Amino acid sequence: MKKSFILVAILAVVSVGAAVAQPRAIGLNLGWGADLSYQHALGEANMLDISVNIPQFAGIGAKVTYDWINPFGTAVPWEYEGAWNWYLGVGASGGLYELLSDKANAWYVGAAGHVGIEYQFWFPLQLSLDWRPTIGVAGQDGIGFNLGGLYDGITLGVRYLF
């Protein structure tokens, strides 16, 4: 019993240490709404992007995507200070918002995508241009197909790396 407890404690410490050792970023994306974004690197070529957003500045939502950094071995060539990366990801999104046209409440849930390019300065700052489309279902009085998320997900982002 005591040996298994020690083994579990060692595994927990190693797991937490590995998670804390990964690069992270927190920041803000602005577009047809605003997102508070947290990125957590999962190795050198993947990251998890978690965001809480205000869709169309009239509600609240959340989006989680698993992103591949420079997929297909296509890194952006750059010989100067800083680095360019691009990423591609998939995930899920959902939220509630107020329809601006008739002041009624609505909801949405669906699959989310993430395509973007970022520049990481030589100091802990990152600028990005992202497209975060969402496609799925939405409802107010009934349920319908949501295509509105395809064109309102273009954002400019600034993040602090830590």
Coordinates of C-alpha atoms in Angstrom, one line a residue:
M1 CA 0.0 0.0 0.0
K2 CA 2.8 2.4 1.0
K3 CA 4.8 1.6 -2.2
S4 CA 1.8 2.2 -4.5
F5 CA 1.2 5.6 -2.8
I6 CA 4.8 6.6 -3.3
L7 CA 4.6 5.5 -6.9
V8 CA 1.4 7.5 -7.5
A9 CA 3.0 10.6 -5.8
I10 CA 6.1 10.3 -8.0
L11 CA 4.0 10.1 -11.1
A12 CA 1.9 13.1 -10.1
V13 CA 5.0 15.2 -9.4
V14 CA 6.5 14.2 -12.8
S15 CA 3.3 14.9 -14.6
V16 CA 2.8 18.3 -13.0
G17 CA 6.5 19.2 -13.7
A18 CA 6.1 18.2 -17.4
A19 CA 3.0 20.3 -17.7
V20 CA 4.6 23.3 -16.1
A21 CA 7.7 23.0 -18.2
Q22 CA 5.8 23.4 -21.4
P23 CA 5.7 26.9 -23.0
R24 CA 2.4 28.7 -22.5
A25 CA 0.8 32.0 -23.8
I26 CA -2.1 34.1 -22.7
G27 CA -3.6 36.9 -24.6
L28 CA -6.5 38.6 -26.4
N29 CA -7.9 38.2 -29.9
L30 CA -10.1 40.9 -31.4
G31 CA -12.4 40.5 -34.4
W32 CA -16.2 40.4 -34.7
G33 CA -16.1 39.8 -30.9
A34 CA -13.3 39.2 -28.4
D35 CA -11.5 36.1 -27.2
L36 CA -9.4 35.6 -24.0
S37 CA -7.0 32.9 -25.2
Y38 CA -4.7 30.5 -23.4
Q39 CA -2.3 28.3 -25.4
H40 CA -0.4 25.4 -23.9
A41 CA 2.3 23.6 -25.9
L42 CA 2.1 19.9 -26.2
G43 CA 5.6 19.2 -27.4
E44 CA 7.3 21.1 -30.1
A45 CA 4.7 20.6 -32.9
N46 CA 1.3 20.7 -31.1
M47 CA -0.6 23.0 -28.8
L48 CA -3.9 23.2 -27.1
D49 CA -5.8 26.6 -27.5
I50 CA -8.5 27.3 -25.0
S51 CA -10.5 30.5 -25.4
V52 CA -13.4 32.2 -23.7
N53 CA -15.1 34.5 -26.1
I54 CA -17.7 37.2 -26.5
P55 CA -19.3 36.4 -29.9
Q56 CA -20.4 39.5 -31.7
F57 CA -19.9 41.4 -28.4
A58 CA -23.3 40.0 -27.3
G59 CA -22.9 36.8 -25.3
I60 CA -20.4 34.3 -24.0
G61 CA -18.9 31.2 -25.5
A62 CA -15.9 28.8 -25.2
K63 CA -13.7 27.2 -27.8
V64 CA -11.1 24.5 -27.5
T65 CA -8.9 23.4 -30.4
Y66 CA -6.0 21.0 -30.8
D67 CA -3.5 22.7 -33.1
W68 CA -0.6 21.4 -35.2
I69 CA 2.3 23.9 -35.5
N70 CA 3.8 24.1 -38.9
P71 CA 2.0 21.0 -40.1
F72 CA 3.2 18.9 -43.0
G73 CA 6.8 20.1 -42.3
T74 CA 6.2 23.5 -43.8
A75 CA 7.9 25.9 -41.4
V76 CA 8.1 29.6 -42.5
P77 CA 11.7 30.4 -43.5
W78 CA 13.1 33.3 -41.4
E79 CA 16.7 34.2 -40.8
Y80 CA 16.3 37.1 -38.4
E81 CA 15.4 37.5 -34.8
G82 CA 12.0 36.1 -33.8
A83 CA 10.2 33.3 -35.5
W84 CA 7.2 32.8 -37.8
N85 CA 4.8 29.8 -37.3
W86 CA 1.6 28.8 -38.8
Y87 CA -0.9 26.4 -37.3
L88 CA -4.0 24.3 -38.2
G89 CA -6.4 22.8 -35.7
V90 CA -9.8 21.3 -34.9
G91 CA -11.9 21.2 -31.8
A92 CA -15.3 22.2 -30.3
S93 CA -17.2 25.4 -29.6
G94 CA -20.4 26.4 -27.8
G95 CA -22.1 29.4 -26.1
L96 CA -25.0 31.7 -25.6
Y97 CA -25.6 35.1 -27.2
E98 CA -28.3 37.7 -27.7
L99 CA -29.6 38.2 -31.2
L100 CA -29.0 41.8 -32.1
S101 CA -31.9 42.0 -34.4
D102 CA -34.7 41.1 -32.0
K103 CA -33.1 41.0 -28.6
A104 CA -33.8 37.3 -28.1
N105 CA -31.4 34.8 -26.5
A106 CA -29.9 32.0 -28.6
W107 CA -27.4 29.2 -28.2
Y108 CA -24.9 27.4 -30.5
V109 CA -22.7 24.3 -30.3
G110 CA -20.5 22.8 -33.0
A111 CA -17.1 21.9 -34.4
A112 CA -14.5 24.5 -34.5
G113 CA -11.5 25.1 -36.7
H114 CA -8.4 27.1 -36.2
V115 CA -6.0 28.4 -38.9
G116 CA -3.5 31.1 -38.2
I117 CA -0.1 32.6 -38.6
E118 CA 2.0 34.1 -35.7
Y119 CA 5.1 36.0 -35.2
Q120 CA 7.0 35.4 -32.0
F121 CA 9.3 38.2 -31.1
W122 CA 12.7 37.6 -29.4
F123 CA 11.1 38.9 -26.2
P124 CA 8.0 37.2 -24.7
L125 CA 5.4 38.6 -27.1
Q126 CA 3.5 37.0 -29.9
L127 CA 1.2 38.6 -32.6
S128 CA -1.2 36.5 -34.7
L129 CA -3.8 36.6 -37.4
D130 CA -6.3 33.8 -37.0
W131 CA -9.4 32.4 -38.6
R132 CA -11.5 30.4 -36.0
P133 CA -14.6 29.1 -37.9
T134 CA -17.4 27.3 -36.1
I135 CA -20.0 25.2 -37.8
G136 CA -22.8 23.3 -36.1
V137 CA -26.3 23.8 -34.7
A138 CA -27.9 26.9 -33.2
G139 CA -31.3 27.6 -31.6
Q140 CA -33.6 30.2 -30.5
D141 CA -37.2 28.9 -30.7
G142 CA -36.1 25.8 -32.6
I143 CA -32.9 24.2 -33.9
G144 CA -31.2 25.2 -37.1
F145 CA -27.9 24.8 -38.9
N146 CA -25.3 27.5 -37.9
L147 CA -23.2 28.9 -40.7
G148 CA -22.7 32.3 -39.1
G149 CA -19.5 31.1 -37.4
L150 CA -17.8 30.6 -40.7
Y151 CA -17.2 34.3 -41.3
D152 CA -17.1 35.9 -37.8
G153 CA -14.0 34.1 -36.6
I154 CA -11.2 36.3 -38.2
T155 CA -9.2 37.9 -35.3
L156 CA -6.0 39.7 -34.6
G157 CA -4.2 38.5 -31.5
V158 CA -1.6 39.5 -29.1
R159 CA -0.2 37.1 -26.5
Y160 CA 2.3 37.1 -23.6
L161 CA 4.5 34.0 -23.5
F162 CA 5.4 32.6 -20.2

